PDB file of C-alpha atoms in Angstrom:
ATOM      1  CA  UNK A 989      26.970   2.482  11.150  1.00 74.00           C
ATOM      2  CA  UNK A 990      23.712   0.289  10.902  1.00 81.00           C
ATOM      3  CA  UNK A 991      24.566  -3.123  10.783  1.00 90.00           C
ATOM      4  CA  UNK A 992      22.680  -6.786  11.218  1.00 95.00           C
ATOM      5  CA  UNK A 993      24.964  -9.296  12.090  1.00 96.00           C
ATOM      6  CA  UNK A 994      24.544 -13.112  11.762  1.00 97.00           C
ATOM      7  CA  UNK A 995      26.144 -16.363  14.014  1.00 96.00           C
ATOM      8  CA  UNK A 996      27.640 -18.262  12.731  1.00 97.00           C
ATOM      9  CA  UNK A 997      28.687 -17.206   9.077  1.00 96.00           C
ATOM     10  CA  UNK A 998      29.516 -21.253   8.571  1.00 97.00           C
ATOM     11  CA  UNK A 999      27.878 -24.432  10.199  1.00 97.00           C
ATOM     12  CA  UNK A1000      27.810 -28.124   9.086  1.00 97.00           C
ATOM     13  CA  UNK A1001      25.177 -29.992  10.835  1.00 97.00           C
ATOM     14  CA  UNK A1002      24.076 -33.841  11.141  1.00 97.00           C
ATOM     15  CA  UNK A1003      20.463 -34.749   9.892  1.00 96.00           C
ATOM     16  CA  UNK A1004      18.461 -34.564  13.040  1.00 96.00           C
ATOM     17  CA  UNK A1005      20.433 -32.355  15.337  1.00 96.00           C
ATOM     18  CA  UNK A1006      19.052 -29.232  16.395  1.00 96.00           C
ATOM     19  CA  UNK A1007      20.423 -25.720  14.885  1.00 97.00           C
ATOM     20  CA  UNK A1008      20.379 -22.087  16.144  1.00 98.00           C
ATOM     21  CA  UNK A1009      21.046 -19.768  14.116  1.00 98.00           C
ATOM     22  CA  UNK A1010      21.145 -16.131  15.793  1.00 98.00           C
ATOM     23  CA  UNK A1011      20.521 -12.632  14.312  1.00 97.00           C
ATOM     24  CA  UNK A1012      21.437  -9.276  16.101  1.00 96.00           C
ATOM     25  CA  UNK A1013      21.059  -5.306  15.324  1.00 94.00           C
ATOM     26  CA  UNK A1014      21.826  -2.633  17.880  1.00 86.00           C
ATOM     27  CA  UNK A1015      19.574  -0.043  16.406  1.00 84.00           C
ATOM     28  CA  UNK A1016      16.346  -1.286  18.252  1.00 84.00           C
ATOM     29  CA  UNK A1017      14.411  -1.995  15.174  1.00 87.00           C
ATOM     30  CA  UNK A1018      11.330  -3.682  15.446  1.00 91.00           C
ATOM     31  CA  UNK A1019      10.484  -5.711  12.655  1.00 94.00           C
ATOM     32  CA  UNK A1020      12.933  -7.923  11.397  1.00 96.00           C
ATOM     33  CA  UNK A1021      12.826 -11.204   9.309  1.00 97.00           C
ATOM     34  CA  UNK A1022      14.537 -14.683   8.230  1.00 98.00           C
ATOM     35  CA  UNK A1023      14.621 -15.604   4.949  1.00 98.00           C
ATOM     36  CA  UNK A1024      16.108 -19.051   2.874  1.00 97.00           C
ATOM     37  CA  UNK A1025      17.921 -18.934  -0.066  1.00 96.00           C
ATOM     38  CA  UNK A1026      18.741 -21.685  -2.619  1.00 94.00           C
ATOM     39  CA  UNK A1027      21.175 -21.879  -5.737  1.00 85.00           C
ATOM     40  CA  UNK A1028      19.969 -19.740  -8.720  1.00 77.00           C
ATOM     41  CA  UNK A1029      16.525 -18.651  -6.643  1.00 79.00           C
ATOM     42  CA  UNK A1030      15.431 -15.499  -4.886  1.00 86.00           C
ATOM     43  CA  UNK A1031      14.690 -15.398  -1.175  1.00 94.00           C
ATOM     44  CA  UNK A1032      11.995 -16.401   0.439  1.00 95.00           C
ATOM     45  CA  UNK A1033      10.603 -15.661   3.682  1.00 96.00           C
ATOM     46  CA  UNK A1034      10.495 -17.809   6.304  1.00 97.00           C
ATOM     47  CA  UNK A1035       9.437 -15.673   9.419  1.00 97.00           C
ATOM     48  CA  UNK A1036       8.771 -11.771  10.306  1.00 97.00           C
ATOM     49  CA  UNK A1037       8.903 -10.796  13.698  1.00 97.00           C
ATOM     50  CA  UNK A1038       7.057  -7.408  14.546  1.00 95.00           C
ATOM     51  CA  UNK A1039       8.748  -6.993  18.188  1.00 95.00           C
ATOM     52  CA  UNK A1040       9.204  -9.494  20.984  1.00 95.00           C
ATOM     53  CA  UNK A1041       7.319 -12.435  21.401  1.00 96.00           C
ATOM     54  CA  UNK A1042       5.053 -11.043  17.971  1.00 96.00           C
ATOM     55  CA  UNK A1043       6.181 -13.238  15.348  1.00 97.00           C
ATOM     56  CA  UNK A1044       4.086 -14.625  12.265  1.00 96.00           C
ATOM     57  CA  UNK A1045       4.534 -17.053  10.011  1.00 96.00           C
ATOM     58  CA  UNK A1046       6.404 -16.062   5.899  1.00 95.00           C
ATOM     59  CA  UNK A1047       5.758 -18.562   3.342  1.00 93.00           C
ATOM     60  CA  UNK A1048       7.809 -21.654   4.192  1.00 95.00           C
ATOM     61  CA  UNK A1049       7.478 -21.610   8.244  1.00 97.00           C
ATOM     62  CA  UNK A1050       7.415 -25.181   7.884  1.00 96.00           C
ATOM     63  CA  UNK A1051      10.336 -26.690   9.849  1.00 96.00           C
ATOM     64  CA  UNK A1052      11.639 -23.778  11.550  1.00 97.00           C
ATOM     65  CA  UNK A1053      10.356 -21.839  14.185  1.00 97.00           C
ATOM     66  CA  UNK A1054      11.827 -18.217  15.681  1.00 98.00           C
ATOM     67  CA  UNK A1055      12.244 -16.544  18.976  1.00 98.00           C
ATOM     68  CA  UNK A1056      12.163 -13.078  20.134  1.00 97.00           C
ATOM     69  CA  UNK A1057      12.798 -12.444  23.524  1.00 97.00           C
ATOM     70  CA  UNK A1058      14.538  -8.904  23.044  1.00 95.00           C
ATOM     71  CA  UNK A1059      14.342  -6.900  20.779  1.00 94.00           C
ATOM     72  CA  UNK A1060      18.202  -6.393  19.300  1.00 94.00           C
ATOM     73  CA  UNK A1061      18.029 -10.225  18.712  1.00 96.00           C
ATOM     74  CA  UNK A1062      16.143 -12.729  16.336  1.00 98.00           C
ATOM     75  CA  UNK A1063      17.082 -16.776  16.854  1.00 98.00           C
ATOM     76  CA  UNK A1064      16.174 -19.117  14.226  1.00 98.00           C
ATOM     77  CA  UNK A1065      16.118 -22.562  15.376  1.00 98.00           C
ATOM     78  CA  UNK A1066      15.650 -25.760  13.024  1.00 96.00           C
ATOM     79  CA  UNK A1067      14.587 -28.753  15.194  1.00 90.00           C
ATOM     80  CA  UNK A1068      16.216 -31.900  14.195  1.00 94.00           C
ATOM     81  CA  UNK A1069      17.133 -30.512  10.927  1.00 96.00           C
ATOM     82  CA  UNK A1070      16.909 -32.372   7.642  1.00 96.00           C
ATOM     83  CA  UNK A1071      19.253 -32.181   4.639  1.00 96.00           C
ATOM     84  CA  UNK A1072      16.554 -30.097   2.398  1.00 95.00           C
ATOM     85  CA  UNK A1073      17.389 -27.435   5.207  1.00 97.00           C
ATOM     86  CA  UNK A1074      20.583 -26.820   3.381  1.00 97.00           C
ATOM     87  CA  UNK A1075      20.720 -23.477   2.376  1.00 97.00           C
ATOM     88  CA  UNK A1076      21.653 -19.627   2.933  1.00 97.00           C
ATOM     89  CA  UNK A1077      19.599 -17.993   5.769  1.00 98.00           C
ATOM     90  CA  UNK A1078      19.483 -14.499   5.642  1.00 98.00           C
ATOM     91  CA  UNK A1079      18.197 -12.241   9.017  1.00 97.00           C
ATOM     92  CA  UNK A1080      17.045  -8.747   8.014  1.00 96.00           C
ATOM     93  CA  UNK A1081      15.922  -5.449  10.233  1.00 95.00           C
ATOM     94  CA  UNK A1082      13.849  -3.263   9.042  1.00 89.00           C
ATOM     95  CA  UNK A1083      15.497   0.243   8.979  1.00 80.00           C
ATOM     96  CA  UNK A1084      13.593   3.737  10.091  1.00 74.00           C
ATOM     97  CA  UNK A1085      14.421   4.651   5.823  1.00 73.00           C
ATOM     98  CA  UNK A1086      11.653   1.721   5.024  1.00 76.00           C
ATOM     99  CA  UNK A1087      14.399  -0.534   3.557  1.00 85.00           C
ATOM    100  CA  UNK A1088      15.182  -3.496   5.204  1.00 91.00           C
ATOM    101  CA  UNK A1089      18.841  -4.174   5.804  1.00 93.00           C
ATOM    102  CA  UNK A1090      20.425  -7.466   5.563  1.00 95.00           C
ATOM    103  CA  UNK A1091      22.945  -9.443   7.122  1.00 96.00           C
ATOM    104  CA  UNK A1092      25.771 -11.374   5.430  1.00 96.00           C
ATOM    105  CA  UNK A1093      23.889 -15.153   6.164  1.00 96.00           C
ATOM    106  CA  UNK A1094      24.780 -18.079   7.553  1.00 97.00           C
ATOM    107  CA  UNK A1095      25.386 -20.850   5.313  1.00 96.00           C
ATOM    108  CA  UNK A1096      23.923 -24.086   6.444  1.00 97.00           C
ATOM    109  CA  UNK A1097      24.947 -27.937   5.730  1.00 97.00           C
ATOM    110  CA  UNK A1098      23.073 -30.801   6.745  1.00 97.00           C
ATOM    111  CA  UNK A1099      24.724 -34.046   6.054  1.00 96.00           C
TER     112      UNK A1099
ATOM    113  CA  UNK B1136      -1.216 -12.332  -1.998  1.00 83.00           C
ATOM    114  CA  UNK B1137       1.939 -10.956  -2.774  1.00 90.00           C
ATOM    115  CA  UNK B1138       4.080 -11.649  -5.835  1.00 95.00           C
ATOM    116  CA  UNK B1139       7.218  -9.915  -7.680  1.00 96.00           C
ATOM    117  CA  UNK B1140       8.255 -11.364 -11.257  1.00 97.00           C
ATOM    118  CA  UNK B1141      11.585 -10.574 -12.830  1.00 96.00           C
ATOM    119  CA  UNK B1142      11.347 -12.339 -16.083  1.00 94.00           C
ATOM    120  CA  UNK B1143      14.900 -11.460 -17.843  1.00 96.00           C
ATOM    121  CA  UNK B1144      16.939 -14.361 -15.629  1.00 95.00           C
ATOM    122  CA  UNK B1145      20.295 -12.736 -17.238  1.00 96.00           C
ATOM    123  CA  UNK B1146      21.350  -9.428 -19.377  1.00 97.00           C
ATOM    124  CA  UNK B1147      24.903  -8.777 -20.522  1.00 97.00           C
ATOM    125  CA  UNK B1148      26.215  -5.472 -21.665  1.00 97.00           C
ATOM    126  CA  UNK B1149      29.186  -3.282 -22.144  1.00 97.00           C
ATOM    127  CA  UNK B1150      30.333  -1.199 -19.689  1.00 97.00           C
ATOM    128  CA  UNK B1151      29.771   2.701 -19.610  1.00 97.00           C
ATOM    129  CA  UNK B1152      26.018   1.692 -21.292  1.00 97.00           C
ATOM    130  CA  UNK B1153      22.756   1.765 -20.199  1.00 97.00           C
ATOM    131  CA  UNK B1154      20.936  -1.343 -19.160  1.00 97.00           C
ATOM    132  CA  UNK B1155      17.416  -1.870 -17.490  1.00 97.00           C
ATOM    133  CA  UNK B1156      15.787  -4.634 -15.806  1.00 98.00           C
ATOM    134  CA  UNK B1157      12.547  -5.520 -15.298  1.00 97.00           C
ATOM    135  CA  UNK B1158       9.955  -6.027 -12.806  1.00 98.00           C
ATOM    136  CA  UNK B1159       6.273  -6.576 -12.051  1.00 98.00           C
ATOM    137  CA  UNK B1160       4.381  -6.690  -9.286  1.00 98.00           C
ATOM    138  CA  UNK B1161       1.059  -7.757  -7.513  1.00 97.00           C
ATOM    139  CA  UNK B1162      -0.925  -6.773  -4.710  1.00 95.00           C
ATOM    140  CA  UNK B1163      -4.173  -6.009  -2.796  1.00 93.00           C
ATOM    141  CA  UNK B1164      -2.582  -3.268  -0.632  1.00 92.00           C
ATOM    142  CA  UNK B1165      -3.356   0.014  -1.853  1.00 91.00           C
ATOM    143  CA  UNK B1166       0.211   2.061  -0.471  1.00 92.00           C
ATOM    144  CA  UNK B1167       3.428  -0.407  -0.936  1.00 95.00           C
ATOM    145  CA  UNK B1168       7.083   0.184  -0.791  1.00 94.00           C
ATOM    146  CA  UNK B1169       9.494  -1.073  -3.947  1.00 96.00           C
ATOM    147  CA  UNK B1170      12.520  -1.914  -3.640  1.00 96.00           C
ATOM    148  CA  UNK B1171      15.814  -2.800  -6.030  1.00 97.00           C
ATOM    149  CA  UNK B1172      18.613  -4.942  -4.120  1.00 97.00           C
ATOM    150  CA  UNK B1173      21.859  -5.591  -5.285  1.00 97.00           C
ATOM    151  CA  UNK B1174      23.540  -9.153  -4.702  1.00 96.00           C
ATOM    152  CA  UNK B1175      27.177  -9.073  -5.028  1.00 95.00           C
ATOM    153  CA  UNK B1176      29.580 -12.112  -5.764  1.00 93.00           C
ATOM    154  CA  UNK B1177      29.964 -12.310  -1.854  1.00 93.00           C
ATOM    155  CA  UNK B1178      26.595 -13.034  -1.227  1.00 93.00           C
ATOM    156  CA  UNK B1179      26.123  -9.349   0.475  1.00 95.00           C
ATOM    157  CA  UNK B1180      22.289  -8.237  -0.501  1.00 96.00           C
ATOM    158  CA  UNK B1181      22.801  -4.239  -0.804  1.00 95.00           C
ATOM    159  CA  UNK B1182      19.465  -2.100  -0.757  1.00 94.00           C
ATOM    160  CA  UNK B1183      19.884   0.103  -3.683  1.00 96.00           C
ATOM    161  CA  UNK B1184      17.111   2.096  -3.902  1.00 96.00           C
ATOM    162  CA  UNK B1185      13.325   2.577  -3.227  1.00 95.00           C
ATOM    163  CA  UNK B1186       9.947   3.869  -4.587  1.00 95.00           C
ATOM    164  CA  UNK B1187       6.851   4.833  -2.058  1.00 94.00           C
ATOM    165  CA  UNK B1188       3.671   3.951  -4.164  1.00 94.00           C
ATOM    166  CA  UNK B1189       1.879   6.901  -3.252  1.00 93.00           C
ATOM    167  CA  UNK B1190       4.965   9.455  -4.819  1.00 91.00           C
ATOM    168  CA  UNK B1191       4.494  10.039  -8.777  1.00 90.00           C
ATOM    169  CA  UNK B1192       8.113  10.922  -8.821  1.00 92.00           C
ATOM    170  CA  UNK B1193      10.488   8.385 -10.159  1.00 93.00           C
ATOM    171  CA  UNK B1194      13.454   7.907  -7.755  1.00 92.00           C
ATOM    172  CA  UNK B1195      16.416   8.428  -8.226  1.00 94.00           C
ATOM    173  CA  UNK B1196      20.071   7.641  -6.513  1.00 93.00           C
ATOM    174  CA  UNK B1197      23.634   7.913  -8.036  1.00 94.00           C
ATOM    175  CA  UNK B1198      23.602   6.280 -11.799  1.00 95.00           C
ATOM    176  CA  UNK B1199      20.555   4.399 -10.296  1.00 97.00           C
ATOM    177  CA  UNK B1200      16.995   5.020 -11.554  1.00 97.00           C
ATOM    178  CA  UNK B1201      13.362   3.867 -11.699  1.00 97.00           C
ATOM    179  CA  UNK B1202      10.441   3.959 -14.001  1.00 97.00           C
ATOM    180  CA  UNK B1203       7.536   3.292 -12.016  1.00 97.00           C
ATOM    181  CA  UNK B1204       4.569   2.778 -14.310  1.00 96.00           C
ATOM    182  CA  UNK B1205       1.789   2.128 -11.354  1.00 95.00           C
ATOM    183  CA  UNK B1206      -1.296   1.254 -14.061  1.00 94.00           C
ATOM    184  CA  UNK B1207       0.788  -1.470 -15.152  1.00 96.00           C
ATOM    185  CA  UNK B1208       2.086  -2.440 -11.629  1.00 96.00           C
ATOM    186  CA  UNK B1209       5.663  -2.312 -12.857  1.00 97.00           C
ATOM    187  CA  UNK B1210       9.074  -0.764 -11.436  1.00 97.00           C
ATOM    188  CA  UNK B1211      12.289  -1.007 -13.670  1.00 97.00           C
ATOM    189  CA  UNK B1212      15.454  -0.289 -12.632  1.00 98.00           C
ATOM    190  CA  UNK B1213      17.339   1.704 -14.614  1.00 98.00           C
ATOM    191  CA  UNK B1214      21.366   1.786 -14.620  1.00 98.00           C
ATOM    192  CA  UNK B1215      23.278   4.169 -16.637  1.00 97.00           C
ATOM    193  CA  UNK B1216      27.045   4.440 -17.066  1.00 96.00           C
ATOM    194  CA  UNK B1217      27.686   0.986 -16.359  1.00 97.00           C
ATOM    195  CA  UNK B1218      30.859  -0.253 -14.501  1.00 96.00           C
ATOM    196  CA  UNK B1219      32.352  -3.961 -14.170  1.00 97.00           C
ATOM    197  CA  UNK B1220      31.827  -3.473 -10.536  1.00 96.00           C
ATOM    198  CA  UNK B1221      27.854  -3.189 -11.450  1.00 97.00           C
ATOM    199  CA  UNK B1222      27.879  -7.042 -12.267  1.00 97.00           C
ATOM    200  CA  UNK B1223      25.682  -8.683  -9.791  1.00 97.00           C
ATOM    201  CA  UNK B1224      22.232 -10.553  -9.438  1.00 97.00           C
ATOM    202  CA  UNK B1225      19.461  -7.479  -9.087  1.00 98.00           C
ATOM    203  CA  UNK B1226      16.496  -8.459  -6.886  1.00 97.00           C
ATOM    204  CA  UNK B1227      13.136  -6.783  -7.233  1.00 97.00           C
ATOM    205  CA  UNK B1228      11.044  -6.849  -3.733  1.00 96.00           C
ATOM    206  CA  UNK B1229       8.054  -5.078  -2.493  1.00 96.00           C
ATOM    207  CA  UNK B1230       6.805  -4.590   0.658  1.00 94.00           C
ATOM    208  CA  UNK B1231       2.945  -4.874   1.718  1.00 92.00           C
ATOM    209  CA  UNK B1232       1.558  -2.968   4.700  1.00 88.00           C
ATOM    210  CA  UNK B1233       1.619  -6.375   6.885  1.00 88.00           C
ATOM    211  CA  UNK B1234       5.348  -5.959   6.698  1.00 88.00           C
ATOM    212  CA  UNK B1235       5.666  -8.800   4.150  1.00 92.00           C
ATOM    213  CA  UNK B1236       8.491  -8.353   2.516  1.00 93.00           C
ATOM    214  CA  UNK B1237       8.649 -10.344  -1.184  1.00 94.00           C
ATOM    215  CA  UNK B1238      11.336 -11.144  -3.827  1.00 95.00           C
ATOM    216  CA  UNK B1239      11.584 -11.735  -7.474  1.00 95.00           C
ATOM    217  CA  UNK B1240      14.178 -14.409  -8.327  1.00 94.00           C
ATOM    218  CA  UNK B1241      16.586 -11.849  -9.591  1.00 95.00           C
ATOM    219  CA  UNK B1242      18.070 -10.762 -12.951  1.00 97.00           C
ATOM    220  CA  UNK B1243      22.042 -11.436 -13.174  1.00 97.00           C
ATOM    221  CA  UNK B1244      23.866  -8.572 -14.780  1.00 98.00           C
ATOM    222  CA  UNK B1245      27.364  -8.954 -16.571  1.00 97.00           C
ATOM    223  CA  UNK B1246      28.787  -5.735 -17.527  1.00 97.00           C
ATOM    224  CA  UNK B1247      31.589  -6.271 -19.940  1.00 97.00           C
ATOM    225  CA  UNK B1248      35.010  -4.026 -20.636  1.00 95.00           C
TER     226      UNK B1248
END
């Protein structure tokens, strides 16, 4: 079975430390994404990755940046993050089928 | 640029109706992909179905449907037979042929006994 999974599923940060959040599919696909979601809002894209080390920017790159060293696994790292980072990040692989397929997220705190 | 607009932000009916929701799109791109996600209580996003721009043919999968009306850049979702279980938020998205992949802010569904 296809499946994108997401680590960790919880994490409660300080303002200012650094977060990792990591992504993972084992079905070689080569675009994937990272995407933000807030209470009551739709998601929006933060980062698509077209294969290793071929990443481009979403709407709200802003604070985050991505890395792609292989291709079964998409990081998101926040660099001394900041408490308006608080949110739901979803990772997503884009299936042969043209439908991406998503993870279950990682919900973020940042006290 | 890219944008998807669901305007009904909530729809309640009974169950074993029909309900649609709405959705309208725009873009430069000339071929597109549409797509209808389901997000249950869980937080799970669950592709439902799709519609290739280029295909006339309104899809079709299970007691899910579309009407794709490409003049007026619009893709409904229809769901017949509703079932409790079919409460969720409904997400509109379309992909572009940059791989940009865009949302709606999503329609929440109540389906009542």
């Amino acid at each position: 079975d296809m499946k994108v999974t997401q680590m960790p599923r919880y994490l409660i940060k300080r303002m200012g430390e650094n977060v990792l959040l990591e992504c993972g599919q084992d079905m070689s696909h080569e675009t994937m994404y990272w995407y933000r979601q807030d209470p009551g809002l739709g998601l929006q894209l933060i980062y698509i990755s077209y294969d290793v080390d071929s990443n481009s920017e979403g709407d709200i790159p802003k604070g985050y940046r991505v890395s792609r060293k292989k291709r079964e696994h998409f990081s998101l790292i926040l660099d001394s993050a900041k408490t308006n980072q608080t949110s739901v990040y979803f990772c997503a692989s884009l299936t042969y089928n043209q439908a991406p397929l998503f993870g279950e997220g990682t919900r973020l705190s940042v006290l | 640029a890219q944008k998807v607009t669901q305007t009904q932000t909530s729809i309640s009916v009974m169950e074993k109706t029909t309900v649609t929701m709405d959705c309208v799109y725009e873009t430069q791109d000339s071929s597109y992909f549409l797509f209808w996600y389901k997000q249950t209580a869980s937080g799970e996003i669950v592709f439902l179905i799709r519609q290739d721009s280029y295909k006339k043919e309104n899809a079709t999968v299970g007691h899910y449907s579309l009407n794709f009306q490409k003049p007026k850049s619009s893709i409904g979702l229809i769901i017949t037979a509703t079932q409790i279980e079919d409460s969720a938020v409904y997400f509109c998205a379309m992909r572009v042929n940059t791989g940009k992949l865009t949302f709606g802010d999503g329609t929440v569904l109540t389906v009542k006994p």
